[in-house]
Phi, psi and omega in degrees: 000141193224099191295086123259132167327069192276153150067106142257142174255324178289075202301335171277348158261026164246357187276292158299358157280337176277336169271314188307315175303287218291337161284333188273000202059038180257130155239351181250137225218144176227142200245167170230136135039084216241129173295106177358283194300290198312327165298324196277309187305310179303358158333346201248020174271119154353102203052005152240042164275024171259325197288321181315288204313328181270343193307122187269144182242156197197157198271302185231169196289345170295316184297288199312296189277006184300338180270005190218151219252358169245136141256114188245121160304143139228146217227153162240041180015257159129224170249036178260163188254106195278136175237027184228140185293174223225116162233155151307170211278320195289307156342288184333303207266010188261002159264330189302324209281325185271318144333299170322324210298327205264306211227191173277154146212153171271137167243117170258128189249154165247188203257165192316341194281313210218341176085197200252157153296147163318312143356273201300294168339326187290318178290003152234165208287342178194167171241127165258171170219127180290106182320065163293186173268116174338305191290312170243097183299294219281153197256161160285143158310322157320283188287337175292010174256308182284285202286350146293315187333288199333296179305279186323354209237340199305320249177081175306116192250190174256120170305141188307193165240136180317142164284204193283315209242116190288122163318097168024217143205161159340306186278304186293053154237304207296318194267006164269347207244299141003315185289308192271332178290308178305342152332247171007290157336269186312330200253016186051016172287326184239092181299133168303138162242083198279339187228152172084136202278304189329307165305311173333296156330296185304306198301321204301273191322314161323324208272316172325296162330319165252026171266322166282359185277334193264216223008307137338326203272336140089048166311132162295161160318313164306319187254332154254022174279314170340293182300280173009282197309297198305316191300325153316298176306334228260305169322306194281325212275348181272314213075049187254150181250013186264354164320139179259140218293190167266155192251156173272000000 
């Protein structure tokens, strides 16, 4: 299981995020883009500075999660119009708990200001939420950290049985989605933006869109080295020279 943090502003609440995995057993803690001073201060929580010390840091929510094959949002949903399925936390963890049996997975808490972006949402495969009460959705980063665990830690299970067929990873999704977007491109479904924030811009919520759509599609490892390729023949065979090699 891999907690990550994008954007924390608050060194007592990366402090308590960090204690809450270490009462609950989560040890591996991944920070996005952390405002400096506040990572560097929480260093100092209470019984967990062995785990803060190993705590991986990464520029973006793609790098963080390239290795694990569930990315799960979390949200207090609110009034933003949501494009991703929704479960509840309890719901959450007994699909999280059988993943776990195969592979990594990531849980993205977003930062204290704004929660997560349309971005960051977009690399993931589904969102939960912690049932509050409609009059006060949102949670402290801290304690909405500690009470997933919790739900996770709660209820000592049997491992699960793997599933049949191992899951895509993070990366492999990415470099299919990476593929299919210069697709798009070259073929004039998605206008190129070489210059202007605007366009750039314009362009995002489209690019979101097939990032969540090849996420959905809930691809074996197998089934998007599979795709890879043919989008690959389909490039050379055009002679397009923007293909990207194949990877290991």
């Amino acid at each position: 299981m891999r907690i990550v943090l994008v954007a924390p502003r608050n060194p007592l609440n990366i402090g308590a995020a960090a204690r809450a995995m270490s009462n609950f057993g989560f040890f591996h803690l991944r920070v996005v883009n952390p405002y400096e001073l506040a990572f560097r201060e929480a260093r100092s929580a209470i019984g967990a500075e062995p785990l803060l010390a190993q705590a991986e840091e990464f520029k973006t929510v793609a790098e963080a999660v390239e290795d694990c094959t569930l990315v799960v949002g979390t949200t207090s949903v609110g009034p933003r119009q949501l494009q991703h399925p929704i479960r509840r936390l309890e719901q959450a963890a007994s699909v999280i708990h059988k993943r776990l049996a195969a592979s990594r997975v990531a849980l993205l808490f977003g930062s204290e200001k704004r929660g997560l972006s349309n971005e960051d949402l977009s690399h993931c495969h589904w969102l939960l939420r912690i049932p509050t009460r409609e009059e006060h959705r949102s949670m402290n980063l801290g304690q909405a950290v500690a009470v997933c665990l919790y739900e996770l830690a709660r209820n000592p299970q049997a491992v699960p049985k793997p599933e049949k067929h191992l899951a895509a990873t993070a990366a492999e999704l990415e470099r299919l989605t990476a593929l299919l977007l210069e697709a798009l491109r070259s073929s004039g479904y998605l206008k190129s933006s070489p210059g202007g924030s605007q366009k750039k811009r314009s362009a995002a919520p489209t690019e979101e869109k097939i990032r969540r759509l090849v996420r959905r599609l809930h691809l074996s490892a197998t089934d998007a080295e599979l795709t890879l390729g043919i989008l690959r023949q389909i490039f050379w065979k055009l002679g397009s020279t923007k293909v990207p090699p194949a990877q290991d």
